[in-house]
Amino acid sequence: MAPLRVVASFSILADMVREVGGDDIHLDVLVGPMRDAHTFEPSPRDARALGDAQVLVLNGLGFEAWMPRLLDAAGFKGQTIIASRGVEPRHLSEAEAAQAEAEAADHAHGESDEHDHAHAHAHEAGAVDPHAWQDLGNGVQYVQNIAQGLAQADPAHESAYFARADAYVRQLRKADAQWRRQLAAVPQNRRILATSHDAFGYFGAAYDIRILSLVGVSSEAEPSARAMADLLKQIRTQHVSAIFLEHGGNSPALKQLAAEAGVTLGGSLYADTLGQPGQQASTYLGMFRWNMQQLLAAFTAPARPE
Ligand code: ZN
């Protein structure tokens, strides 16, 4: 029997689908490793892959703002699995919503009204924060939704999908417990994650880490002297010990900010994408391991003298 043809919207989801689907599926991914799902522009090739697919796996929560257009172009008639179904949604901070909107406006420049509209909608102030996978507890929910959806689309392999999902969920729960244990040993006032892309709201809530969003320091825009002064003040008053970059993002402004504040530039974290196959953070669990190790190293480094 030919394997079930499945398309996943982005790399993190694709890794979960691969774990559950095993050899019973043929998997394509739209936004591959180290590509930005927020500003993705589907190609005719993507439309063809989707047109041939029997199952589409989406994050949902407004993450794939480009999907409605692609679905139209592809004439997709298969089954859709919303991986985040049942997850308790969080909302974007005002600051991130404003930044996302500015980026979307920039990005959509010169394209159709319909496109502008779709983008603007996905980033409205108070919009749902889509980054739910940054909590391993939600990851468990994702995996269960994926297993149910695959079993429904391909009942002949139902028991295999559920067996793989169960084994994988056990790994996710074990990792979740391990990171909680290690973080609990860090004094609470040192558990601060300062970064520019506000993708860690679920993460912070799940693992009791305060998130300081250095929003306004986007990858392209040069922040004003005023904005830099405000951020410096926040970093000092909140006793931030390290600033983290987002992997794949390049932010000279963040580096400058860290230098001026006299704080460590922590490692790069993975937010919306996995690393390339065979490299660090090339799986969902590997991404967690990498991010947690970067954070724990910064949290437990000796405090810098004032
Ligand atoms: Zn994001």
PDB file of C-alpha atoms and ligand atoms in Angstrom:
ATOM      1  CA  MET A   1       0.000   0.000   0.000  1.00  0.00           C
ATOM      2  CA  ALA A   2       1.341   3.455  -0.905  1.00  0.00           C
ATOM      3  CA  PRO A   3       2.234   5.581   2.127  1.00  0.00           C
ATOM      4  CA  LEU A   4      -0.186   8.314   3.174  1.00  0.00           C
ATOM      5  CA  ARG A   5       0.851  11.608   1.561  1.00  0.00           C
ATOM      6  CA  VAL A   6       1.201  14.236   4.290  1.00  0.00           C
ATOM      7  CA  VAL A   7       2.288  17.877   4.168  1.00  0.00           C
ATOM      8  CA  ALA A   8       3.346  19.729   7.343  1.00  0.00           C
ATOM      9  CA  SER A   9       3.431  23.513   7.345  1.00  0.00           C
ATOM     10  CA  PHE A  10       6.818  24.055   9.061  1.00  0.00           C
ATOM     11  CA  SER A  11       9.880  22.216  10.335  1.00  0.00           C
ATOM     12  CA  ILE A  12       8.949  21.787  14.023  1.00  0.00           C
ATOM     13  CA  LEU A  13       5.579  20.314  13.152  1.00  0.00           C
ATOM     14  CA  ALA A  14       7.196  18.135  10.494  1.00  0.00           C
ATOM     15  CA  ASP A  15       9.452  16.538  13.106  1.00  0.00           C
ATOM     16  CA  MET A  16       6.439  15.624  15.266  1.00  0.00           C
ATOM     17  CA  VAL A  17       4.582  14.248  12.232  1.00  0.00           C
ATOM     18  CA  ARG A  18       7.630  12.161  11.270  1.00  0.00           C
ATOM     19  CA  GLU A  19       7.787  10.689  14.793  1.00  0.00           C
ATOM     20  CA  VAL A  20       4.128   9.658  14.654  1.00  0.00           C
ATOM     21  CA  GLY A  21       3.886   8.735  10.973  1.00  0.00           C
ATOM     22  CA  GLY A  22       7.110   6.745  10.652  1.00  0.00           C
ATOM     23  CA  ASP A  23       7.313   4.714   7.455  1.00  0.00           C
ATOM     24  CA  ASP A  24       3.555   4.760   7.007  1.00  0.00           C
ATOM     25  CA  ILE A  25       3.617   8.280   5.564  1.00  0.00           C
ATOM     26  CA  HIS A  26       5.383  10.238   2.849  1.00  0.00           C
ATOM     27  CA  LEU A  27       6.085  13.658   4.356  1.00  0.00           C
ATOM     28  CA  ASP A  28       6.678  17.028   2.694  1.00  0.00           C
ATOM     29  CA  VAL A  29       7.298  20.243   4.610  1.00  0.00           C
ATOM     30  CA  LEU A  30       6.445  23.705   3.315  1.00  0.00           C
ATOM     31  CA  VAL A  31       8.665  25.933   5.501  1.00  0.00           C
ATOM     32  CA  GLY A  32      11.825  23.877   5.974  1.00  0.00           C
ATOM     33  CA  PRO A  33      14.596  24.260   8.573  1.00  0.00           C
ATOM     34  CA  MET A  34      16.085  27.740   9.050  1.00  0.00           C
ATOM     35  CA  ARG A  35      13.345  29.422   7.037  1.00  0.00           C
ATOM     36  CA  ASP A  36      10.983  32.040   8.460  1.00  0.00           C
ATOM     37  CA  ALA A  37       7.391  30.843   8.627  1.00  0.00           C
ATOM     38  CA  HIS A  38       6.125  34.339   9.436  1.00  0.00           C
ATOM     39  CA  THR A  39       7.202  35.794   6.097  1.00  0.00           C
ATOM     40  CA  PHE A  40       7.033  32.626   3.974  1.00  0.00           C
ATOM     41  CA  GLU A  41       5.951  33.038   0.369  1.00  0.00           C
ATOM     42  CA  PRO A  42       4.668  29.770  -1.083  1.00  0.00           C
ATOM     43  CA  SER A  43       5.968  28.783  -4.520  1.00  0.00           C
ATOM     44  CA  PRO A  44       4.142  26.925  -7.314  1.00  0.00           C
ATOM     45  CA  ARG A  45       6.096  23.855  -6.169  1.00  0.00           C
ATOM     46  CA  ASP A  46       4.526  24.150  -2.714  1.00  0.00           C
ATOM     47  CA  ALA A  47       1.082  24.381  -4.316  1.00  0.00           C
ATOM     48  CA  ARG A  48       1.779  21.188  -6.289  1.00  0.00           C
ATOM     49  CA  ALA A  49       2.982  19.305  -3.189  1.00  0.00           C
ATOM     50  CA  LEU A  50      -0.145  20.345  -1.331  1.00  0.00           C
ATOM     51  CA  GLY A  51      -2.402  19.536  -4.279  1.00  0.00           C
ATOM     52  CA  ASP A  52      -1.135  15.929  -4.208  1.00  0.00           C
ATOM     53  CA  ALA A  53      -1.419  15.545  -0.435  1.00  0.00           C
ATOM     54  CA  GLN A  54      -4.050  13.555   1.439  1.00  0.00           C
ATOM     55  CA  VAL A  55      -3.384  15.221   4.794  1.00  0.00           C
ATOM     56  CA  LEU A  56      -2.234  18.713   5.756  1.00  0.00           C
ATOM     57  CA  VAL A  57      -0.898  19.376   9.268  1.00  0.00           C
ATOM     58  CA  LEU A  58      -1.073  22.986  10.437  1.00  0.00           C
ATOM     59  CA  ASN A  59      -0.121  24.730  13.653  1.00  0.00           C
ATOM     60  CA  GLY A  60      -3.216  26.927  13.609  1.00  0.00           C
ATOM     61  CA  LEU A  61      -3.613  29.846  16.070  1.00  0.00           C
ATOM     62  CA  GLY A  62      -3.095  32.187  13.094  1.00  0.00           C
ATOM     63  CA  PHE A  63       0.523  31.106  12.533  1.00  0.00           C
ATOM     64  CA  GLU A  64       0.171  30.204   8.847  1.00  0.00           C
ATOM     65  CA  ALA A  65      -1.320  33.482   7.610  1.00  0.00           C
ATOM     66  CA  TRP A  66      -0.285  32.564   4.057  1.00  0.00           C
ATOM     67  CA  MET A  67      -2.205  29.265   4.076  1.00  0.00           C
ATOM     68  CA  PRO A  68      -5.667  30.312   2.795  1.00  0.00           C
ATOM     69  CA  ARG A  69      -4.174  31.599  -0.446  1.00  0.00           C
ATOM     70  CA  LEU A  70      -2.012  28.516  -0.863  1.00  0.00           C
ATOM     71  CA  LEU A  71      -4.999  26.223  -0.260  1.00  0.00           C
ATOM     72  CA  ASP A  72      -6.880  28.025  -3.012  1.00  0.00           C
ATOM     73  CA  ALA A  73      -3.938  27.762  -5.401  1.00  0.00           C
ATOM     74  CA  ALA A  74      -3.372  24.092  -4.597  1.00  0.00           C
ATOM     75  CA  GLY A  75      -6.986  22.946  -4.804  1.00  0.00           C
ATOM     76  CA  PHE A  76      -6.311  20.845  -1.702  1.00  0.00           C
ATOM     77  CA  LYS A  77      -9.133  18.368  -1.025  1.00  0.00           C
ATOM     78  CA  GLY A  78      -7.633  16.257   1.735  1.00  0.00           C
ATOM     79  CA  GLN A  79      -7.990  16.237   5.489  1.00  0.00           C
ATOM     80  CA  THR A  80      -6.596  19.037   7.661  1.00  0.00           C
ATOM     81  CA  ILE A  81      -5.141  18.424  11.125  1.00  0.00           C
ATOM     82  CA  ILE A  82      -4.865  21.493  13.360  1.00  0.00           C
ATOM     83  CA  ALA A  83      -2.059  20.394  15.681  1.00  0.00           C
ATOM     84  CA  SER A  84      -2.789  23.013  18.349  1.00  0.00           C
ATOM     85  CA  ARG A  85      -6.450  22.016  18.749  1.00  0.00           C
ATOM     86  CA  GLY A  86      -7.395  22.048  22.438  1.00  0.00           C
ATOM     87  CA  VAL A  87      -4.365  24.083  23.537  1.00  0.00           C
ATOM     88  CA  GLU A  88      -5.075  27.006  25.878  1.00  0.00           C
ATOM     89  CA  PRO A  89      -4.233  30.044  23.707  1.00  0.00           C
ATOM     90  CA  ARG A  90      -2.165  32.988  24.947  1.00  0.00           C
ATOM     91  CA  HIS A  91      -2.283  36.461  23.471  1.00  0.00           C
ATOM     92  CA  LEU A  92       0.520  38.507  21.951  1.00  0.00           C
ATOM     93  CA  SER A  93       1.727  41.480  23.913  1.00  0.00           C
ATOM     94  CA  GLU A  94       0.792  44.899  22.506  1.00  0.00           C
ATOM     95  CA  ALA A  95       4.435  45.467  21.703  1.00  0.00           C
ATOM     96  CA  GLU A  96       4.870  42.360  19.606  1.00  0.00           C
ATOM     97  CA  ALA A  97       1.573  42.878  17.837  1.00  0.00           C
ATOM     98  CA  ALA A  98       2.737  46.363  16.833  1.00  0.00           C
ATOM     99  CA  GLN A  99       6.071  45.057  15.595  1.00  0.00           C
ATOM    100  CA  ALA A 100       4.550  42.147  13.710  1.00  0.00           C
ATOM    101  CA  GLU A 101       2.121  44.507  12.046  1.00  0.00           C
ATOM    102  CA  ALA A 102       4.923  46.825  10.958  1.00  0.00           C
ATOM    103  CA  GLU A 103       6.885  43.886   9.543  1.00  0.00           C
ATOM    104  CA  ALA A 104       3.831  42.534   7.745  1.00  0.00           C
ATOM    105  CA  ALA A 105       3.094  45.938   6.223  1.00  0.00           C
ATOM    106  CA  ASP A 106       6.683  46.138   5.031  1.00  0.00           C
ATOM    107  CA  HIS A 107       6.598  42.655   3.682  1.00  0.00           C
ATOM    108  CA  ALA A 108       3.275  42.947   1.883  1.00  0.00           C
ATOM    109  CA  HIS A 109       4.285  46.182   0.175  1.00  0.00           C
ATOM    110  CA  GLY A 110       3.185  46.208  -3.455  1.00  0.00           C
ATOM    111  CA  GLU A 111       1.101  43.072  -3.245  1.00  0.00           C
ATOM    112  CA  SER A 112      -2.636  42.665  -3.499  1.00  0.00           C
ATOM    113  CA  ASP A 113      -5.092  44.115  -0.988  1.00  0.00           C
ATOM    114  CA  GLU A 114      -6.253  40.651  -0.125  1.00  0.00           C
ATOM    115  CA  HIS A 115      -2.729  39.717   0.900  1.00  0.00           C
ATOM    116  CA  ASP A 116      -2.274  42.867   3.006  1.00  0.00           C
ATOM    117  CA  HIS A 117      -5.520  42.116   4.711  1.00  0.00           C
ATOM    118  CA  ALA A 118      -4.602  38.550   5.588  1.00  0.00           C
ATOM    119  CA  HIS A 119      -1.287  39.685   7.047  1.00  0.00           C
ATOM    120  CA  ALA A 120      -2.738  42.555   9.028  1.00  0.00           C
ATOM    121  CA  HIS A 121      -5.326  40.244  10.515  1.00  0.00           C
ATOM    122  CA  ALA A 122      -2.860  37.676  11.717  1.00  0.00           C
ATOM    123  CA  HIS A 123      -1.014  40.313  13.724  1.00  0.00           C
ATOM    124  CA  GLU A 124      -3.803  42.423  15.184  1.00  0.00           C
ATOM    125  CA  ALA A 125      -3.108  43.809  18.645  1.00  0.00           C
ATOM    126  CA  GLY A 126      -4.097  41.230  21.216  1.00  0.00           C
ATOM    127  CA  ALA A 127      -4.026  38.509  18.554  1.00  0.00           C
ATOM    128  CA  VAL A 128      -3.502  34.932  19.619  1.00  0.00           C
ATOM    129  CA  ASP A 129       0.144  34.018  20.139  1.00  0.00           C
ATOM    130  CA  PRO A 130       0.795  31.073  17.805  1.00  0.00           C
ATOM    131  CA  HIS A 131       4.054  29.810  19.415  1.00  0.00           C
ATOM    132  CA  ALA A 132       2.303  27.170  21.554  1.00  0.00           C
ATOM    133  CA  TRP A 133       4.871  24.440  20.726  1.00  0.00           C
ATOM    134  CA  GLN A 134       7.342  26.204  23.042  1.00  0.00           C
ATOM    135  CA  ASP A 135       5.661  24.385  25.952  1.00  0.00           C
ATOM    136  CA  LEU A 136       6.336  20.619  25.901  1.00  0.00           C
ATOM    137  CA  GLY A 137       2.961  20.060  27.568  1.00  0.00           C
ATOM    138  CA  ASN A 138       1.352  21.583  24.490  1.00  0.00           C
ATOM    139  CA  GLY A 139       3.692  19.449  22.389  1.00  0.00           C
ATOM    140  CA  VAL A 140       2.014  16.388  23.899  1.00  0.00           C
ATOM    141  CA  GLN A 141      -1.360  17.748  22.800  1.00  0.00           C
ATOM    142  CA  TYR A 142       0.021  18.380  19.293  1.00  0.00           C
ATOM    143  CA  VAL A 143       1.264  14.796  19.037  1.00  0.00           C
ATOM    144  CA  GLN A 144      -2.062  13.373  20.177  1.00  0.00           C
ATOM    145  CA  ASN A 145      -3.937  15.489  17.633  1.00  0.00           C
ATOM    146  CA  ILE A 146      -1.538  14.384  14.901  1.00  0.00           C
ATOM    147  CA  ALA A 147      -1.959  10.697  15.812  1.00  0.00           C
ATOM    148  CA  GLN A 148      -5.751  10.976  15.837  1.00  0.00           C
ATOM    149  CA  GLY A 149      -5.775  12.772  12.496  1.00  0.00           C
ATOM    150  CA  LEU A 150      -3.421  10.303  10.795  1.00  0.00           C
ATOM    151  CA  ALA A 151      -5.420   7.359  12.171  1.00  0.00           C
ATOM    152  CA  GLN A 152      -8.609   8.878  10.809  1.00  0.00           C
ATOM    153  CA  ALA A 153      -7.081   9.417   7.376  1.00  0.00           C
ATOM    154  CA  ASP A 154      -5.432   5.986   7.292  1.00  0.00           C
ATOM    155  CA  PRO A 155      -7.324   3.564   9.604  1.00  0.00           C
ATOM    156  CA  ALA A 156      -5.284   0.581   8.377  1.00  0.00           C
ATOM    157  CA  HIS A 157      -2.280   1.917  10.327  1.00  0.00           C
ATOM    158  CA  GLU A 158      -4.167   3.277  13.313  1.00  0.00           C
ATOM    159  CA  SER A 159      -2.439   1.103  15.933  1.00  0.00           C
ATOM    160  CA  ALA A 160       1.020   1.970  14.562  1.00  0.00           C
ATOM    161  CA  TYR A 161       0.285   5.715  14.711  1.00  0.00           C
ATOM    162  CA  PHE A 162      -0.947   5.491  18.291  1.00  0.00           C
ATOM    163  CA  ALA A 163       1.928   3.268  19.408  1.00  0.00           C
ATOM    164  CA  ARG A 164       4.540   5.670  17.993  1.00  0.00           C
ATOM    165  CA  ALA A 165       2.684   8.651  19.467  1.00  0.00           C
ATOM    166  CA  ASP A 166       2.609   7.007  22.921  1.00  0.00           C
ATOM    167  CA  ALA A 167       6.335   6.296  22.860  1.00  0.00           C
ATOM    168  CA  TYR A 168       7.066   9.845  21.703  1.00  0.00           C
ATOM    169  CA  VAL A 169       4.771  11.416  24.314  1.00  0.00           C
ATOM    170  CA  ARG A 170       6.677   9.507  27.000  1.00  0.00           C
ATOM    171  CA  GLN A 171       9.904  11.121  25.735  1.00  0.00           C
ATOM    172  CA  LEU A 172       8.321  14.583  25.714  1.00  0.00           C
ATOM    173  CA  ARG A 173       7.019  14.162  29.274  1.00  0.00           C
ATOM    174  CA  LYS A 174      10.389  12.911  30.469  1.00  0.00           C
ATOM    175  CA  ALA A 175      12.201  15.891  28.918  1.00  0.00           C
ATOM    176  CA  ASP A 176       9.611  18.275  30.355  1.00  0.00           C
ATOM    177  CA  ALA A 177      10.156  16.898  33.869  1.00  0.00           C
ATOM    178  CA  GLN A 178      13.937  17.004  33.459  1.00  0.00           C
ATOM    179  CA  TRP A 179      14.004  20.681  32.406  1.00  0.00           C
ATOM    180  CA  ARG A 180      11.606  21.659  35.170  1.00  0.00           C
ATOM    181  CA  ARG A 181      13.869  19.977  37.712  1.00  0.00           C
ATOM    182  CA  GLN A 182      16.973  21.739  36.425  1.00  0.00           C
ATOM    183  CA  LEU A 183      15.277  25.141  36.240  1.00  0.00           C
ATOM    184  CA  ALA A 184      13.869  24.780  39.748  1.00  0.00           C
ATOM    185  CA  ALA A 185      17.459  24.819  41.015  1.00  0.00           C
ATOM    186  CA  VAL A 186      17.986  28.323  39.550  1.00  0.00           C
ATOM    187  CA  PRO A 187      16.954  31.243  41.784  1.00  0.00           C
ATOM    188  CA  GLN A 188      13.785  32.789  40.414  1.00  0.00           C
ATOM    189  CA  ASN A 189      15.262  36.282  40.011  1.00  0.00           C
ATOM    190  CA  ARG A 190      17.854  34.902  37.588  1.00  0.00           C
ATOM    191  CA  ARG A 191      15.289  33.237  35.359  1.00  0.00           C
ATOM    192  CA  ILE A 192      14.872  36.037  32.834  1.00  0.00           C
ATOM    193  CA  LEU A 193      14.877  35.593  29.095  1.00  0.00           C
ATOM    194  CA  ALA A 194      15.523  38.821  27.215  1.00  0.00           C
ATOM    195  CA  THR A 195      15.135  38.519  23.462  1.00  0.00           C
ATOM    196  CA  SER A 196      13.785  40.429  20.493  1.00  0.00           C
ATOM    197  CA  HIS A 197      11.281  38.020  18.925  1.00  0.00           C
ATOM    198  CA  ASP A 198       8.377  37.598  21.347  1.00  0.00           C
ATOM    199  CA  ALA A 199       8.049  33.878  20.639  1.00  0.00           C
ATOM    200  CA  PHE A 200       8.583  32.590  24.172  1.00  0.00           C
ATOM    201  CA  GLY A 201       5.332  33.524  25.924  1.00  0.00           C
ATOM    202  CA  TYR A 202       4.190  29.897  26.279  1.00  0.00           C
ATOM    203  CA  PHE A 203       7.726  28.868  27.174  1.00  0.00           C
ATOM    204  CA  GLY A 204       8.010  31.436  29.943  1.00  0.00           C
ATOM    205  CA  ALA A 205       4.619  30.540  31.383  1.00  0.00           C
ATOM    206  CA  ALA A 206       5.358  26.801  31.319  1.00  0.00           C
ATOM    207  CA  TYR A 207       8.832  26.949  32.837  1.00  0.00           C
ATOM    208  CA  ASP A 208       8.436  29.957  35.132  1.00  0.00           C
ATOM    209  CA  ILE A 209      10.887  32.149  33.222  1.00  0.00           C
ATOM    210  CA  ARG A 210      10.201  35.869  33.026  1.00  0.00           C
ATOM    211  CA  ILE A 211      10.267  37.075  29.425  1.00  0.00           C
ATOM    212  CA  LEU A 212      11.616  40.526  28.685  1.00  0.00           C
ATOM    213  CA  SER A 213      10.712  41.367  25.119  1.00  0.00           C
ATOM    214  CA  LEU A 214      13.224  43.690  23.573  1.00  0.00           C
ATOM    215  CA  VAL A 215      10.694  44.414  20.881  1.00  0.00           C
ATOM    216  CA  GLY A 216      11.541  47.375  18.738  1.00  0.00           C
ATOM    217  CA  VAL A 217      14.975  45.896  18.170  1.00  0.00           C
ATOM    218  CA  SER A 218      13.893  44.044  15.058  1.00  0.00           C
ATOM    219  CA  SER A 219      16.404  42.444  12.751  1.00  0.00           C
ATOM    220  CA  GLU A 220      16.386  45.244  10.188  1.00  0.00           C
ATOM    221  CA  ALA A 221      15.349  48.480  11.849  1.00  0.00           C
ATOM    222  CA  GLU A 222      17.925  50.586  13.665  1.00  0.00           C
ATOM    223  CA  PRO A 223      16.351  51.491  16.993  1.00  0.00           C
ATOM    224  CA  SER A 224      16.277  55.169  17.883  1.00  0.00           C
ATOM    225  CA  ALA A 225      18.582  56.531  20.596  1.00  0.00           C
ATOM    226  CA  ARG A 226      15.474  56.926  22.743  1.00  0.00           C
ATOM    227  CA  ALA A 227      14.404  53.300  22.265  1.00  0.00           C
ATOM    228  CA  MET A 228      17.919  52.090  23.073  1.00  0.00           C
ATOM    229  CA  ALA A 229      17.965  54.174  26.263  1.00  0.00           C
ATOM    230  CA  ASP A 230      14.602  52.719  27.320  1.00  0.00           C
ATOM    231  CA  LEU A 231      15.766  49.174  26.695  1.00  0.00           C
ATOM    232  CA  LEU A 232      19.016  49.760  28.591  1.00  0.00           C
ATOM    233  CA  LYS A 233      17.006  50.993  31.553  1.00  0.00           C
ATOM    234  CA  GLN A 234      14.775  47.893  31.465  1.00  0.00           C
ATOM    235  CA  ILE A 235      17.776  45.585  31.278  1.00  0.00           C
ATOM    236  CA  ARG A 236      19.406  47.258  34.277  1.00  0.00           C
ATOM    237  CA  THR A 237      16.348  47.582  36.496  1.00  0.00           C
ATOM    238  CA  GLN A 238      15.341  43.959  35.882  1.00  0.00           C
ATOM    239  CA  HIS A 239      18.878  42.660  36.461  1.00  0.00           C
ATOM    240  CA  VAL A 240      19.006  40.829  33.153  1.00  0.00           C
ATOM    241  CA  SER A 241      22.192  38.772  32.956  1.00  0.00           C
ATOM    242  CA  ALA A 242      22.079  37.760  29.308  1.00  0.00           C
ATOM    243  CA  ILE A 243      20.383  38.721  26.053  1.00  0.00           C
ATOM    244  CA  PHE A 244      19.519  35.941  23.650  1.00  0.00           C
ATOM    245  CA  LEU A 245      19.413  36.091  19.890  1.00  0.00           C
ATOM    246  CA  GLU A 246      16.950  34.192  17.783  1.00  0.00           C
ATOM    247  CA  HIS A 247      18.573  31.617  15.570  1.00  0.00           C
ATOM    248  CA  GLY A 248      18.592  32.715  11.970  1.00  0.00           C
ATOM    249  CA  GLY A 249      17.989  36.299  13.026  1.00  0.00           C
ATOM    250  CA  ASN A 250      20.776  38.831  12.755  1.00  0.00           C
ATOM    251  CA  SER A 251      20.582  41.754  15.098  1.00  0.00           C
ATOM    252  CA  PRO A 252      23.507  44.147  15.352  1.00  0.00           C
ATOM    253  CA  ALA A 253      21.292  46.321  17.546  1.00  0.00           C
ATOM    254  CA  LEU A 254      20.874  43.537  20.125  1.00  0.00           C
ATOM    255  CA  LYS A 255      24.619  42.973  20.183  1.00  0.00           C
ATOM    256  CA  GLN A 256      25.181  46.678  20.710  1.00  0.00           C
ATOM    257  CA  LEU A 257      22.570  46.694  23.456  1.00  0.00           C
ATOM    258  CA  ALA A 258      24.258  43.810  25.270  1.00  0.00           C
ATOM    259  CA  ALA A 259      27.633  45.549  25.007  1.00  0.00           C
ATOM    260  CA  GLU A 260      26.275  48.860  26.314  1.00  0.00           C
ATOM    261  CA  ALA A 261      24.385  47.193  29.166  1.00  0.00           C
ATOM    262  CA  GLY A 262      27.431  45.149  30.087  1.00  0.00           C
ATOM    263  CA  VAL A 263      25.492  41.887  29.956  1.00  0.00           C
ATOM    264  CA  THR A 264      26.434  38.619  28.309  1.00  0.00           C
ATOM    265  CA  LEU A 265      25.216  37.896  24.827  1.00  0.00           C
ATOM    266  CA  GLY A 266      23.654  34.467  25.416  1.00  0.00           C
ATOM    267  CA  GLY A 267      23.469  31.834  22.733  1.00  0.00           C
ATOM    268  CA  SER A 268      21.006  31.829  19.866  1.00  0.00           C
ATOM    269  CA  LEU A 269      17.661  30.258  20.627  1.00  0.00           C
ATOM    270  CA  TYR A 270      15.434  28.409  18.206  1.00  0.00           C
ATOM    271  CA  ALA A 271      11.917  29.818  18.155  1.00  0.00           C
ATOM    272  CA  ASP A 272      10.039  28.956  14.965  1.00  0.00           C
ATOM    273  CA  THR A 273      12.412  26.658  13.136  1.00  0.00           C
ATOM    274  CA  LEU A 274      14.640  23.646  13.645  1.00  0.00           C
ATOM    275  CA  GLY A 275      18.303  23.456  12.668  1.00  0.00           C
ATOM    276  CA  GLN A 276      19.350  21.656   9.491  1.00  0.00           C
ATOM    277  CA  PRO A 277      19.253  17.820   9.601  1.00  0.00           C
ATOM    278  CA  GLY A 278      22.289  16.403  11.383  1.00  0.00           C
ATOM    279  CA  GLN A 279      23.028  19.684  13.138  1.00  0.00           C
ATOM    280  CA  GLN A 280      22.109  20.913  16.613  1.00  0.00           C
ATOM    281  CA  ALA A 281      18.414  21.409  17.313  1.00  0.00           C
ATOM    282  CA  SER A 282      17.368  19.445  14.234  1.00  0.00           C
ATOM    283  CA  THR A 283      14.448  17.869  16.135  1.00  0.00           C
ATOM    284  CA  TYR A 284      11.723  19.235  18.399  1.00  0.00           C
ATOM    285  CA  LEU A 285      13.313  17.643  21.473  1.00  0.00           C
ATOM    286  CA  GLY A 286      16.758  18.721  20.263  1.00  0.00           C
ATOM    287  CA  MET A 287      15.526  22.307  19.987  1.00  0.00           C
ATOM    288  CA  PHE A 288      14.377  22.188  23.618  1.00  0.00           C
ATOM    289  CA  ARG A 289      17.663  20.697  24.728  1.00  0.00           C
ATOM    290  CA  TRP A 290      19.614  23.408  22.899  1.00  0.00           C
ATOM    291  CA  ASN A 291      17.483  26.301  24.181  1.00  0.00           C
ATOM    292  CA  MET A 292      17.450  25.016  27.773  1.00  0.00           C
ATOM    293  CA  GLN A 293      21.196  24.463  27.768  1.00  0.00           C
ATOM    294  CA  GLN A 294      21.817  28.023  26.527  1.00  0.00           C
ATOM    295  CA  LEU A 295      19.510  29.416  29.192  1.00  0.00           C
ATOM    296  CA  LEU A 296      20.813  27.289  32.061  1.00  0.00           C
ATOM    297  CA  ALA A 297      24.393  28.241  31.167  1.00  0.00           C
ATOM    298  CA  ALA A 298      23.513  31.948  31.327  1.00  0.00           C
ATOM    299  CA  PHE A 299      21.331  31.619  34.437  1.00  0.00           C
ATOM    300  CA  THR A 300      24.002  29.795  36.384  1.00  0.00           C
ATOM    301  CA  ALA A 301      27.007  31.866  35.228  1.00  0.00           C
ATOM    302  CA  PRO A 302      28.564  33.939  38.015  1.00  0.00           C
ATOM    303  CA  ALA A 303      26.894  37.352  38.290  1.00  0.00           C
ATOM    304  CA  ARG A 304      28.910  40.148  36.718  1.00  0.00           C
ATOM    305  CA  PRO A 305      30.182  42.857  39.032  1.00  0.00           C
ATOM    306  CA  GLU A 306      28.162  46.099  38.725  1.00  0.00           C
TER     307      GLU A 306
HETATM  308 ZN    ZN B   1       7.413  33.525  15.589  1.00  0.00          ZN
END
